[in-house]
Every structure is written in structure tokens, then in C-alpha cells.
Coordinates of N, CA and C in Angstrom, one line a residue:
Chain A
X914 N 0.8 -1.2 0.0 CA 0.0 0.0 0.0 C 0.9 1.2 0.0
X915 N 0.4 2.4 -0.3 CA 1.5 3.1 -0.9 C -0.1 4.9 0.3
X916 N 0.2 5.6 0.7 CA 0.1 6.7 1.4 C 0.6 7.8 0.9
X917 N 0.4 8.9 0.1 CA 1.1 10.3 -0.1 C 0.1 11.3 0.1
X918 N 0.9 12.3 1.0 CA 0.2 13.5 1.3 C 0.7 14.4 0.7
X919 N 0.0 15.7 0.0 CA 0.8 16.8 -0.9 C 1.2 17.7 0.6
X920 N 0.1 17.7 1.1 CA 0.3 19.0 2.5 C 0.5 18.3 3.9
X921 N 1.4 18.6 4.5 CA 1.5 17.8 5.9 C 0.9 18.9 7.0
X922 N 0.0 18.2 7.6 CA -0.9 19.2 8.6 C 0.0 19.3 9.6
X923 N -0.1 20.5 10.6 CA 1.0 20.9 11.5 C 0.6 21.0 12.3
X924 N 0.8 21.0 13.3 CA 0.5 20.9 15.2 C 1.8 22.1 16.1
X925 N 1.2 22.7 16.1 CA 2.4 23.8 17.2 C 1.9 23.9 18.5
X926 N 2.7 23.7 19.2 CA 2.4 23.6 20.6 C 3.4 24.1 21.5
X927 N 2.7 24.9 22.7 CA 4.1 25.2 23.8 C 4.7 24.2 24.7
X928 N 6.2 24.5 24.6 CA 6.7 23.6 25.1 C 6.6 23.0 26.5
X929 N 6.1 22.3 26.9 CA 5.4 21.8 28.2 C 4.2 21.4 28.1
X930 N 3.3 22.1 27.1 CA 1.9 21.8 27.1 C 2.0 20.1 26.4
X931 N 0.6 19.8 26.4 CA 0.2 18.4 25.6 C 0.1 18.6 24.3
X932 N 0.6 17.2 23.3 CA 0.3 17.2 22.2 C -0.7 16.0 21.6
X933 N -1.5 16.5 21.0 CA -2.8 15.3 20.7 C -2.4 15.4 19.0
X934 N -1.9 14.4 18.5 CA -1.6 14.0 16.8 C -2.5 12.6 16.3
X935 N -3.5 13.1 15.6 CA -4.9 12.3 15.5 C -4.5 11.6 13.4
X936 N -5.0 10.5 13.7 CA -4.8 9.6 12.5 C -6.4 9.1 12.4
X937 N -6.9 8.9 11.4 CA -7.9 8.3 10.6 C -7.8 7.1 9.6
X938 N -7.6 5.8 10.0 CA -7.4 5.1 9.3 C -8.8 4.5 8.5
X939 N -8.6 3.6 7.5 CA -9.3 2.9 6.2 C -9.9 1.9 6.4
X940 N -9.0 0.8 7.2 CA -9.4 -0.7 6.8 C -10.1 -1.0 7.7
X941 N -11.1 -1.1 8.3 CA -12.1 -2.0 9.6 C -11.1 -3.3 9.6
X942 N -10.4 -4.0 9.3 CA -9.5 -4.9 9.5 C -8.3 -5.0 9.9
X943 N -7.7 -3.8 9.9 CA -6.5 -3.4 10.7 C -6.4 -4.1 12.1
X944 N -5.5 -4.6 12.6 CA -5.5 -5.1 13.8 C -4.2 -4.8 14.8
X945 N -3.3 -4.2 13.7 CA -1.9 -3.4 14.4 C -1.8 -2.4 14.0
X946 N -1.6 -1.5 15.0 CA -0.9 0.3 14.9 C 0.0 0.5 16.0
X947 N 0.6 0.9 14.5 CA 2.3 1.7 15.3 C 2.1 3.4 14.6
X948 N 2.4 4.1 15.5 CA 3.4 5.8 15.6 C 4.6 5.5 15.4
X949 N 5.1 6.3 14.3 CA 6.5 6.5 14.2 C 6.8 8.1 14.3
X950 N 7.8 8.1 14.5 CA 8.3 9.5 14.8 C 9.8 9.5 13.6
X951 N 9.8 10.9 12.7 CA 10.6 11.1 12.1 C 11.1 12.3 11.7
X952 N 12.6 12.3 12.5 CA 13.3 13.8 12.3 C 13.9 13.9 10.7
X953 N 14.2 15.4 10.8 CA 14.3 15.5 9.3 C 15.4 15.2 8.9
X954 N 15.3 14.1 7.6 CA 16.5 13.6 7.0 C 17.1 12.1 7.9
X955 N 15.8 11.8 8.6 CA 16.3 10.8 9.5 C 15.3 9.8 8.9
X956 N 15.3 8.4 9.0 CA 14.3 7.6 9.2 C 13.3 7.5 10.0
X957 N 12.3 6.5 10.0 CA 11.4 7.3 11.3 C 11.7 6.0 12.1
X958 N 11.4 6.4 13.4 CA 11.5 5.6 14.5 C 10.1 5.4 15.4
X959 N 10.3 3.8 16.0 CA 9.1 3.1 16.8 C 8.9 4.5 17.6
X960 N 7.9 4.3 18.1 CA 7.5 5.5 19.2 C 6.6 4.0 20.4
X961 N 5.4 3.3 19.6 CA 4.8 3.0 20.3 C 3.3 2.2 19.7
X962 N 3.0 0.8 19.7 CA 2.2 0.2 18.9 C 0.6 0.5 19.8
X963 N -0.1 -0.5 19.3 CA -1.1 -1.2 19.6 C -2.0 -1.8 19.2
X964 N -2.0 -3.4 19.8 CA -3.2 -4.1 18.8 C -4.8 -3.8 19.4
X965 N -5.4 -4.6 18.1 CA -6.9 -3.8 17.9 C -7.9 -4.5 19.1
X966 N -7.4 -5.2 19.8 CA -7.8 -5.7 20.7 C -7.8 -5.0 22.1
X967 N -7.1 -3.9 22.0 CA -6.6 -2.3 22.8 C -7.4 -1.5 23.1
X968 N -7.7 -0.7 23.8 CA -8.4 0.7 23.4 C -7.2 1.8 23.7
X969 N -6.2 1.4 24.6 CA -5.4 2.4 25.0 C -4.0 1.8 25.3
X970 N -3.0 2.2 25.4 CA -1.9 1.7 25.8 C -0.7 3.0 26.0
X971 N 0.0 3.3 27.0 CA 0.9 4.0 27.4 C 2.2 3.9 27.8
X972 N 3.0 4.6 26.9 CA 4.7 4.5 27.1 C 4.9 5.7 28.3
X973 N 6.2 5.8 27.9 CA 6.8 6.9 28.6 C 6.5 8.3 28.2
X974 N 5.8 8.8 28.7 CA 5.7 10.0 27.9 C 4.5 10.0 27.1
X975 N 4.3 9.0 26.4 CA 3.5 9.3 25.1 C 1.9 7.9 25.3
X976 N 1.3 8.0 24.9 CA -0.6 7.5 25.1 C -1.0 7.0 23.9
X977 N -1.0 5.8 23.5 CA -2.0 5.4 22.1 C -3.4 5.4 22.5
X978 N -4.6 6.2 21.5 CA -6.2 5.6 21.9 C -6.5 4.8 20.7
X979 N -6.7 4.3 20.8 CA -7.6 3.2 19.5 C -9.6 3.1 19.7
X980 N -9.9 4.0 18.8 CA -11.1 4.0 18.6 C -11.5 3.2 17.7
X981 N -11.8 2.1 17.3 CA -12.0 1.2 16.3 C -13.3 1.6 15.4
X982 N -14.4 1.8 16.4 CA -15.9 2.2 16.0 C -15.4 3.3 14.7
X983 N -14.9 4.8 15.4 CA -14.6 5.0 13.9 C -13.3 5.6 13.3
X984 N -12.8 4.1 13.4 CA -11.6 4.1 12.9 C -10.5 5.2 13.1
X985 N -10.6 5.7 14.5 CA -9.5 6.6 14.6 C -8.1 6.3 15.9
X986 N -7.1 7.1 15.3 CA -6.4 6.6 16.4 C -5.7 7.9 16.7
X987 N -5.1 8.0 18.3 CA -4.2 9.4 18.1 C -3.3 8.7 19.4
X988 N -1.6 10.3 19.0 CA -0.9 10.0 20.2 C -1.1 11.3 20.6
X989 N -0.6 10.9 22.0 CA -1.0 11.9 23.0 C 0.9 11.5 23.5
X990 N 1.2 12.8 23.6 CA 2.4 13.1 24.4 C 2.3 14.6 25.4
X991 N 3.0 13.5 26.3 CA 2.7 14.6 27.5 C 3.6 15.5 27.5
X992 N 3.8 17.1 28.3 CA 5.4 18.0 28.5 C 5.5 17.8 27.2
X993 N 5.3 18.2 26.1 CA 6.0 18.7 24.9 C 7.1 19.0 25.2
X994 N 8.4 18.2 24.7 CA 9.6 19.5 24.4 C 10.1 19.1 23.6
X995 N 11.1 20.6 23.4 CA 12.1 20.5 21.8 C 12.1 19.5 20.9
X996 N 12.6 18.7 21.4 CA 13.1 17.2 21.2 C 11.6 16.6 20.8
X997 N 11.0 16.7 20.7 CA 9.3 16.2 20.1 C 9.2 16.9 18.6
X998 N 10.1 17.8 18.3 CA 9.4 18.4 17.0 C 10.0 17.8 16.0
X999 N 8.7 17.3 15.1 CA 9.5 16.0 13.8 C 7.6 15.7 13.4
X1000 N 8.2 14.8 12.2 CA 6.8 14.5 11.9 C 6.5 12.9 12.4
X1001 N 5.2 12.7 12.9 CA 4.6 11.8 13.0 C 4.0 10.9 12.4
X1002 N 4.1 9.8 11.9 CA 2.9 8.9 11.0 C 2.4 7.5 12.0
X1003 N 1.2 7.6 11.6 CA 0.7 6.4 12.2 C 0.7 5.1 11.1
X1004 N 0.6 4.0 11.4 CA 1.0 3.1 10.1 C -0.2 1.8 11.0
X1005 N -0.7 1.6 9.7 CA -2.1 0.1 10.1 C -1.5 -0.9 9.4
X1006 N -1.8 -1.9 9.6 CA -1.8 -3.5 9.0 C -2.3 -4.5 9.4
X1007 N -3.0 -5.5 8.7 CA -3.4 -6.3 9.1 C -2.9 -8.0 8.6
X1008 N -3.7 -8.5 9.5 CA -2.7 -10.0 9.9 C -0.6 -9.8 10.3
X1009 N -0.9 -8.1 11.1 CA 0.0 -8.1 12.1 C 1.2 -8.6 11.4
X1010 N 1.6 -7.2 10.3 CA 2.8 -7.0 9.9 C 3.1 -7.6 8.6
X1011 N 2.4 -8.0 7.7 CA 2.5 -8.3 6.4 C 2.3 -7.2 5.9
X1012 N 1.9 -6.1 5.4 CA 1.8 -4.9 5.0 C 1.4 -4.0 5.5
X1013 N 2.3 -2.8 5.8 CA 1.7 -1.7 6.2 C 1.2 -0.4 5.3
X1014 N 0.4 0.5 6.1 CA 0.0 1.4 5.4 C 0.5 2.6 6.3
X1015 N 0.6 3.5 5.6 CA 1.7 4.8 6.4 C 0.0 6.0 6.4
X1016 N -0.2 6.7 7.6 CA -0.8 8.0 6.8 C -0.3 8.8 6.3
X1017 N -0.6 10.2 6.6 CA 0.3 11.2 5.7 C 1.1 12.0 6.7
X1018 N 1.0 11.4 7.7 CA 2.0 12.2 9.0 C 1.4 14.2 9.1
X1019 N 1.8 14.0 10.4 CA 1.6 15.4 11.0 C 3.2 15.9 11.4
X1020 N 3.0 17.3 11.0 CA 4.5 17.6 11.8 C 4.2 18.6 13.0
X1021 N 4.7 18.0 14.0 CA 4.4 18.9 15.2 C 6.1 19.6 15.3
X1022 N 5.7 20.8 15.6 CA 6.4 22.0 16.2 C 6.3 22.5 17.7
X1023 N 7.5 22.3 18.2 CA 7.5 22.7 19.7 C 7.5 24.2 19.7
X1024 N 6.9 25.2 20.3 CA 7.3 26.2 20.1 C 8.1 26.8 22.1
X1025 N 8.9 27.3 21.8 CA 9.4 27.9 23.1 C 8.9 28.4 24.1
Chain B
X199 N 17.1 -5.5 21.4 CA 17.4 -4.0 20.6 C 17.1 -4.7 19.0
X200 N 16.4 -3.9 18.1 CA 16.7 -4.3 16.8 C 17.5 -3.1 15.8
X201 N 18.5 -3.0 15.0 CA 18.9 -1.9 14.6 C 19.0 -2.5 13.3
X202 N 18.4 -1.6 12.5 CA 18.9 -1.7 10.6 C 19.3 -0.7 10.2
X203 N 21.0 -0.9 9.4 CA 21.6 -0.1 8.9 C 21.5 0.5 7.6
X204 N 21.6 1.4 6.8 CA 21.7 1.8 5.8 C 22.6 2.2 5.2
X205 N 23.2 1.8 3.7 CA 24.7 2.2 3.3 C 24.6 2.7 1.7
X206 N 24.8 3.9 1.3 CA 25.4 4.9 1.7 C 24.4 5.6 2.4
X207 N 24.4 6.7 3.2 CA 23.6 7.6 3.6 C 23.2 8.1 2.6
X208 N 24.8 9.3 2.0 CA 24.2 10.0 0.7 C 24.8 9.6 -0.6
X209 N 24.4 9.8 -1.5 CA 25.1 9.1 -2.7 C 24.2 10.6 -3.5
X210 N 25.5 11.1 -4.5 CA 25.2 11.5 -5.4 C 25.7 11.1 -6.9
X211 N 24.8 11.0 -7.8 CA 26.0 10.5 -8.9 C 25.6 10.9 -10.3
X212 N 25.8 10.1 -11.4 CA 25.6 11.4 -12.8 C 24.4 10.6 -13.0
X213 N 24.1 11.2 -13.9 CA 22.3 10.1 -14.8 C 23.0 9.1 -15.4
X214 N 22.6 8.2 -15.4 CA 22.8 7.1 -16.6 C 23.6 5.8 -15.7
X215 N 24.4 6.6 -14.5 CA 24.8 5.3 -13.9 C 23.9 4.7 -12.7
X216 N 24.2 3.5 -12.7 CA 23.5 2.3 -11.4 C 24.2 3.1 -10.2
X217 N 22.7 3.1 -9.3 CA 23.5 2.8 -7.9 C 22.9 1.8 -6.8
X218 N 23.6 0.9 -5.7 CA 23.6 0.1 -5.2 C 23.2 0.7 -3.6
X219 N 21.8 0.3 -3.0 CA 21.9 0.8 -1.5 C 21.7 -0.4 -0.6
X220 N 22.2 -0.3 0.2 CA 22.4 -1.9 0.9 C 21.4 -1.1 2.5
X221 N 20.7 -2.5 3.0 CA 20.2 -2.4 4.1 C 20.2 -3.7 4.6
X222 N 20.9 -3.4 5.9 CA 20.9 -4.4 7.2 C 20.4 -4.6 8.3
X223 N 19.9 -6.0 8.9 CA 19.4 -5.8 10.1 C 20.6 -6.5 11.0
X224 N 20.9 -5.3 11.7 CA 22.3 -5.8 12.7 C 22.0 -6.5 14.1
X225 N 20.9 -7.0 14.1 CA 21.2 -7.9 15.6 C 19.6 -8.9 15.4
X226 N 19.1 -8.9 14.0 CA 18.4 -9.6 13.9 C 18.0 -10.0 12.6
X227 N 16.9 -11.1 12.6 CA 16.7 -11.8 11.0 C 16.1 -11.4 11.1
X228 N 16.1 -11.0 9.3 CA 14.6 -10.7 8.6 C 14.5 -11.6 7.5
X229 N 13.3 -12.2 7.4 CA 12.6 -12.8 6.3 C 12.0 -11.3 5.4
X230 N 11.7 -10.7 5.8 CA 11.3 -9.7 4.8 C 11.7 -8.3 5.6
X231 N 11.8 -7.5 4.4 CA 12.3 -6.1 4.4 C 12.1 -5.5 2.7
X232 N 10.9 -4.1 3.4 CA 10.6 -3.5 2.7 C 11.3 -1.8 2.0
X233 N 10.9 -1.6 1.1 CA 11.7 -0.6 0.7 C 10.7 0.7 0.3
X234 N 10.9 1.8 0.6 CA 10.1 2.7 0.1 C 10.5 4.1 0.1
X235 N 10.0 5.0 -0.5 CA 10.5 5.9 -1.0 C 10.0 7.3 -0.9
X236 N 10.8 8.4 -0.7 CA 10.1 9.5 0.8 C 10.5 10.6 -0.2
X237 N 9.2 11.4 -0.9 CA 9.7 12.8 -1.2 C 9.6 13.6 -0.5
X238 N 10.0 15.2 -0.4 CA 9.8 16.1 0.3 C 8.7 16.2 1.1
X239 N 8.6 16.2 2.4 CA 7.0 16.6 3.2 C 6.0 15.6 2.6
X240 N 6.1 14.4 2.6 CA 5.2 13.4 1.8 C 5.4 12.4 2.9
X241 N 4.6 11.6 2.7 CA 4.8 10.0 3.4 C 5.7 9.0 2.6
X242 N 5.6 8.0 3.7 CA 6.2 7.2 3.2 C 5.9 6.5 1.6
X243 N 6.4 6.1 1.0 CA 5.3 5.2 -0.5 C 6.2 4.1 -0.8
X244 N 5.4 2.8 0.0 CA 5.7 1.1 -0.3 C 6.5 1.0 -2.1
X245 N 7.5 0.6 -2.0 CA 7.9 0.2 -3.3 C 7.6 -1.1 -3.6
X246 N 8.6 -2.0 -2.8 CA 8.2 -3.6 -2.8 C 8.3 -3.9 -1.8
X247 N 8.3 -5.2 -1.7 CA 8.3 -6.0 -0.5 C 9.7 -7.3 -0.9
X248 N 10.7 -7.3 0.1 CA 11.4 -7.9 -0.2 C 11.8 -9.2 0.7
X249 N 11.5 -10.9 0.0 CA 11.3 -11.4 0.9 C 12.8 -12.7 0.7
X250 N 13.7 -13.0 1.4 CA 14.5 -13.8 1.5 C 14.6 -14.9 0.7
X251 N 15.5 -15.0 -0.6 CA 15.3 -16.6 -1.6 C 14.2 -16.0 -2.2
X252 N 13.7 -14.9 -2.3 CA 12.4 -15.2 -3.6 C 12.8 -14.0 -4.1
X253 N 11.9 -13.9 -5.4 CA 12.1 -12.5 -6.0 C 10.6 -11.5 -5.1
X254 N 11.2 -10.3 -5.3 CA 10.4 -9.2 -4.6 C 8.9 -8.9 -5.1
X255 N 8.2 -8.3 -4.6 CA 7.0 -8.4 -4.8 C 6.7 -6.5 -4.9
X256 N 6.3 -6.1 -6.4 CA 6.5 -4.7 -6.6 C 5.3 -4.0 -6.2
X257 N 4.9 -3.1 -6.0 CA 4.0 -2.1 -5.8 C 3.4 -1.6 -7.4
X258 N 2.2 -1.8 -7.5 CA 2.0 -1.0 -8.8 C 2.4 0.3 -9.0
X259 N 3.0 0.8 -10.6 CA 3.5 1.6 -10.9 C 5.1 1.9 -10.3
X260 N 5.9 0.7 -9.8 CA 6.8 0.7 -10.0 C 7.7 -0.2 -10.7
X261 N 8.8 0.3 -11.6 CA 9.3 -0.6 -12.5 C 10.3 -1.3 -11.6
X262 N 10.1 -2.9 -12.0 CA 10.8 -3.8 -11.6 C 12.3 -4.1 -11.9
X263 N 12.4 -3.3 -13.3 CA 13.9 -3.6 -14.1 C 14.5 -1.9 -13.8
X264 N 14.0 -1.0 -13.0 CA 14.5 -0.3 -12.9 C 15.3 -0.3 -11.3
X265 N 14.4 -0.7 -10.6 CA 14.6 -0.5 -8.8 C 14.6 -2.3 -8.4
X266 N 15.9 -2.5 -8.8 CA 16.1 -4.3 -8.4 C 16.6 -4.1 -6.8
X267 N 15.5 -5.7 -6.7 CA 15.8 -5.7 -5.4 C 16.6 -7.4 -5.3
X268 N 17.4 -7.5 -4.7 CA 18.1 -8.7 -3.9 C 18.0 -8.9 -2.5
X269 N 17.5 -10.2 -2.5 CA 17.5 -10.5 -0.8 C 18.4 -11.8 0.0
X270 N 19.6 -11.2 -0.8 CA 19.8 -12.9 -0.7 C 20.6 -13.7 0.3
X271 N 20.4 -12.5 1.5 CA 20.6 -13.4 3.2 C 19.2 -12.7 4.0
X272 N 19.7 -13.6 5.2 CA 18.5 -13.1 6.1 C 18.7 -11.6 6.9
X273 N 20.5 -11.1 6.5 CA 20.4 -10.0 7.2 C 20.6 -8.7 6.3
X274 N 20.6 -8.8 4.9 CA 21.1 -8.0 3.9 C 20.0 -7.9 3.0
X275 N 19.3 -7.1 1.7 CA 18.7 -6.5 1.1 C 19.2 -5.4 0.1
X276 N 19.1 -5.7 -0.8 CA 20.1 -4.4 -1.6 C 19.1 -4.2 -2.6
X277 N 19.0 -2.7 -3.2 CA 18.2 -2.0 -4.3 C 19.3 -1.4 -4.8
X278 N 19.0 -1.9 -6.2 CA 19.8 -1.1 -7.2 C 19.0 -0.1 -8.3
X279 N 19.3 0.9 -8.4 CA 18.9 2.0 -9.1 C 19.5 2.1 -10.4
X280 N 18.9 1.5 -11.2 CA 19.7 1.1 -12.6 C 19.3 2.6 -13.6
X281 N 20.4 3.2 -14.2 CA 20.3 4.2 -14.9 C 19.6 5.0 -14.4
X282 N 20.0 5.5 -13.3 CA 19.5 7.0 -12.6 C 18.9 7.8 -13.4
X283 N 18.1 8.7 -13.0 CA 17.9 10.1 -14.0 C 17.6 10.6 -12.5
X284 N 17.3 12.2 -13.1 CA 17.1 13.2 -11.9 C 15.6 13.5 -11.1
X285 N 14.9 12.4 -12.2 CA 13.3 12.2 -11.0 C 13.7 11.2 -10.2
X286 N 14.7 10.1 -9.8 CA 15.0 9.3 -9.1 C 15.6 10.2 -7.9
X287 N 15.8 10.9 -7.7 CA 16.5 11.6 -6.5 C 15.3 11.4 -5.8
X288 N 15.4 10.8 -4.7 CA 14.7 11.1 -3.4 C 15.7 9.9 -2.0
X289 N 14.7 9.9 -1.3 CA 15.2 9.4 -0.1 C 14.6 8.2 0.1
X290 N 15.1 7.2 -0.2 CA 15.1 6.1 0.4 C 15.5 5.1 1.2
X291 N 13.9 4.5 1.9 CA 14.4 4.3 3.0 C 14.1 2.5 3.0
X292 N 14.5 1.8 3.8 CA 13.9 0.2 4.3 C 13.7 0.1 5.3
X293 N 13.4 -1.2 5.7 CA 12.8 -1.7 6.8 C 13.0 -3.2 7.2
X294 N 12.6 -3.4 8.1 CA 12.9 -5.1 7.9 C 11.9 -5.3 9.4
X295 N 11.3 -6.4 9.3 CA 10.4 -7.0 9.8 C 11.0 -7.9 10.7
X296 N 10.9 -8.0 12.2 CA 11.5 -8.3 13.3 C 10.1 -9.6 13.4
X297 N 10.7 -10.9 13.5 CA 9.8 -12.1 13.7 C 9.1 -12.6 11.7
X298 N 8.4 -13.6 12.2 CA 8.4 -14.4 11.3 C 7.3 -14.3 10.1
X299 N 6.3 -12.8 10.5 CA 4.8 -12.6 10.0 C 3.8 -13.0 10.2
X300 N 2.6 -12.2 10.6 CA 1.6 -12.8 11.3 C 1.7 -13.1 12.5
X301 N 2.4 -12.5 13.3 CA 2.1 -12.6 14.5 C 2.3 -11.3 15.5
X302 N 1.7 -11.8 16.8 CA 1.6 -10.0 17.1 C 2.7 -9.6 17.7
X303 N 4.0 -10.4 17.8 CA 5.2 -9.7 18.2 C 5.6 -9.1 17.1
X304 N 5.3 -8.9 15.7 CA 6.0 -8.7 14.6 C 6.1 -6.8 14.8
X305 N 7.3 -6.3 14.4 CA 7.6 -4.9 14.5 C 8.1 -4.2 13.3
X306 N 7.9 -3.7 12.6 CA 8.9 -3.1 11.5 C 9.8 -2.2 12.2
X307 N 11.2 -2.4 11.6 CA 12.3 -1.3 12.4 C 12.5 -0.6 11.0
X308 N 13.1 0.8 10.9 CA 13.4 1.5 9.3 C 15.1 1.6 9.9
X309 N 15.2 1.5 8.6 CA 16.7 2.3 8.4 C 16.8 3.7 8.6
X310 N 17.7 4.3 8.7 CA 18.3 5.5 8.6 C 17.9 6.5 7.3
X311 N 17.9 5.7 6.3 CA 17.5 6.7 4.9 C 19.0 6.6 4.3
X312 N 18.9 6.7 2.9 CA 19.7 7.2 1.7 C 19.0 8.0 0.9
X313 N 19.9 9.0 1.2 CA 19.5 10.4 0.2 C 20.3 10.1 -1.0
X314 N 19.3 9.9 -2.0 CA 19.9 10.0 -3.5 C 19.9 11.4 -4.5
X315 N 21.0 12.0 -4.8 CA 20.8 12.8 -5.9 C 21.7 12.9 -6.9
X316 N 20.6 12.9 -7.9 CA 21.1 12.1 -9.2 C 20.9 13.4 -10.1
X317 N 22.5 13.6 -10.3 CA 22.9 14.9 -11.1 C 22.4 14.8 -12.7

């Protein structure tokens, strides 16, 4: 499956406050979601999964919700700082890792 | 820890010649590892799917004799970019698939990225 976005929606936020980065996925069959996080010129990196069997799951810092009903998912990261500003994509697949689908990522901006 | 490497980072080179990007998974096997391809402010876009001993499995609208893929260990993956031109410049990246598929430990790790530009 292939994902392209012409415009990447942006999230600016103060540094300390919360950041809510919300995804809409497609397949009612999806049964894994991962956030990745990707600095510029960097690859993206795990942040934090969850299967569809979930409604919530929390790392360090950061909160998956999984709303299946309508198909939405978001992260929540708590204390925003610096070091949070990059873009985000959420990625679906189903039968858990045979193909994924990327959304179009959000780029969140920390502001000072 | 799973880490997969990417080699070159950046490669620049003229039109017309091949180039070779190698991706590794350094502390674990992959049966498959995917490759895909990142413009400016865009998402990611699946090229193939690359699966160990077999040939790759392409994404429509990408050419197969252009963007060859080899997979021919469990920790290596290489794409070759045969006769560059200057719409092939972008960033590409892989991935490789930690566990065996289909199951719910399975994780994709990405590489680092190779920035390609093709003079």
C-alpha cells in the first residue's frame, strides 16, 4: 500500500503543554498500529504500537487511543519538548505485519 | 534492541549510472524487508516487498527492471537504481520485519535513509 500526502498538517504547541496527533485510518480490518516519529533527514522511528484488541496503551511520555468504532487513532504526548518536534505517522496492517499502510503524517512543532 | 543499517547515507551520482543501496538488520533476522520511497513533506510510498530466496514483490507503478531488489541473506537487502535520471532523487528508506509474520510480536524497524541525488 502506498500513502502520499501533498500538504503535511502541523501541530504547534508550547513547550510543556500536551500534544494530541490524531490519525484516521481505512481498513475496519486493521488489527496493528504503530506511531513512528521522524526527524528531518532521518528515518522514522518506533515510538509505540497497539493491537486492535486495545483501546489504550501508554509508554513513557506518550498515550496510544484506539477507537476502532470510527476508525480513529491518536498519540498523546505529554510535556512537549524540543526534542518532540518532527513528523509523526501512524501506520495500520493487518494480519499483524504483512503490509503496512503509512498515513500522511503530521508535523508537530514545539514552540518555546 | 533491533537496529537496521543503511549504506550509503548520501550518494550523489551522474544520470545514466546504477546505484547500489544496501540495508541491514544488525542484531536480527529478517525474512522480509521493505523498501520505500520518501519525497519532500510526503509520506512514506511502499515500493516492494522484499522477501529472502524469492524474488520481490513490486507495488504497482513501479518498475521492476528499474529499482532491483536482492535479498539474498536473512540480514542484507540491496536496491539497485539502474540508470538513474534526476526524477529518481529522493530518499530512500527500508525496513525489515523483526519475527516471522503474522504474529503479534512482529515490528517493522526503518533504516536511517539514503538520500539519493542524481545529477
Amino acid at each position: 500500500g502506498e500513502s502520499v500526502g501533498l500538504h503535511l498538517p502541523t501541530l504547534s504547541v508550547q513547550e510543556g503543554d500536551n500534544s494530541i496527533i490524531n490519525c484516521a485510518y481505512s481498513n475496519s480490518a486493521s488489527d496493528y498500529f504503530i506511531w513512528y516519529k521522524q526527524e528531518s533527514g532521518k528515518g522514522p522511528q518506533f515510538i509505540i504500537d497497539i493491537r486492535s484488541n486495545m483501546d489504550k496503551r501508554q509508554g513513557q511520555r506518550v498515550t496510544v487511543l484506539l477507537n476502532k468504532t470510527v476508525k480513529h487513532l491518536s498519540l498523546q504526548i505529554a510535556a512537549t519538548q524540543p526534542g518532540d518536534s518532527a513528523v509523526y505517522f501512524c501506520a495500520e496492517t493487518e494480519n499483524y505485519g504483512q503490509n503496512f499502510v503509512f498515513g500522511p503524517g503530521t508535523r508537530l512543532s514545539v514552540l518555546p | 534492541g533491533a537496529v537496521v543499517s543503511q549504506h550509503p547515507s548520501w550518494v550523489i551520482c551522474k544520470s545514466g549510472t546504477s546505484v547500489k543501496i544496501e540495508c541491514r538488520s544488525l542484531d536480527f533476522q529478517a525474512t522480509t524487508m521493505f523498501w520505500y520511497r520518501q519525497f519532500p513533506k510526503q509520506s512514506l510510498m511502499l515500493m516492494a516487498t522484499s522477501n529472502e530466496g524469492s524474488k520481490a514483490t513490486y507495488e504497482q507503478g513501479v518498475e521492476k527492471d528499474k529499482f532491483l531488489i536482492n535479498h539474498a541473506s536473512l540480514t542484507l537487502s540491496t536496491l539497485t537504481v539502474t540508470s538513474a535520471h534526476p526524477e529518481d532523487s529522493s530518499f530512500y528508506i527500508c525496513s525489515a520485519l523483526k519475527g516471522a509474520g503474522g504474529t503479534i510480536t512482529d515490528t517493522q524497524y526503518f533504516g536511517p535513509g539514503t538520500r539519493l541525488t542524481v545529477l
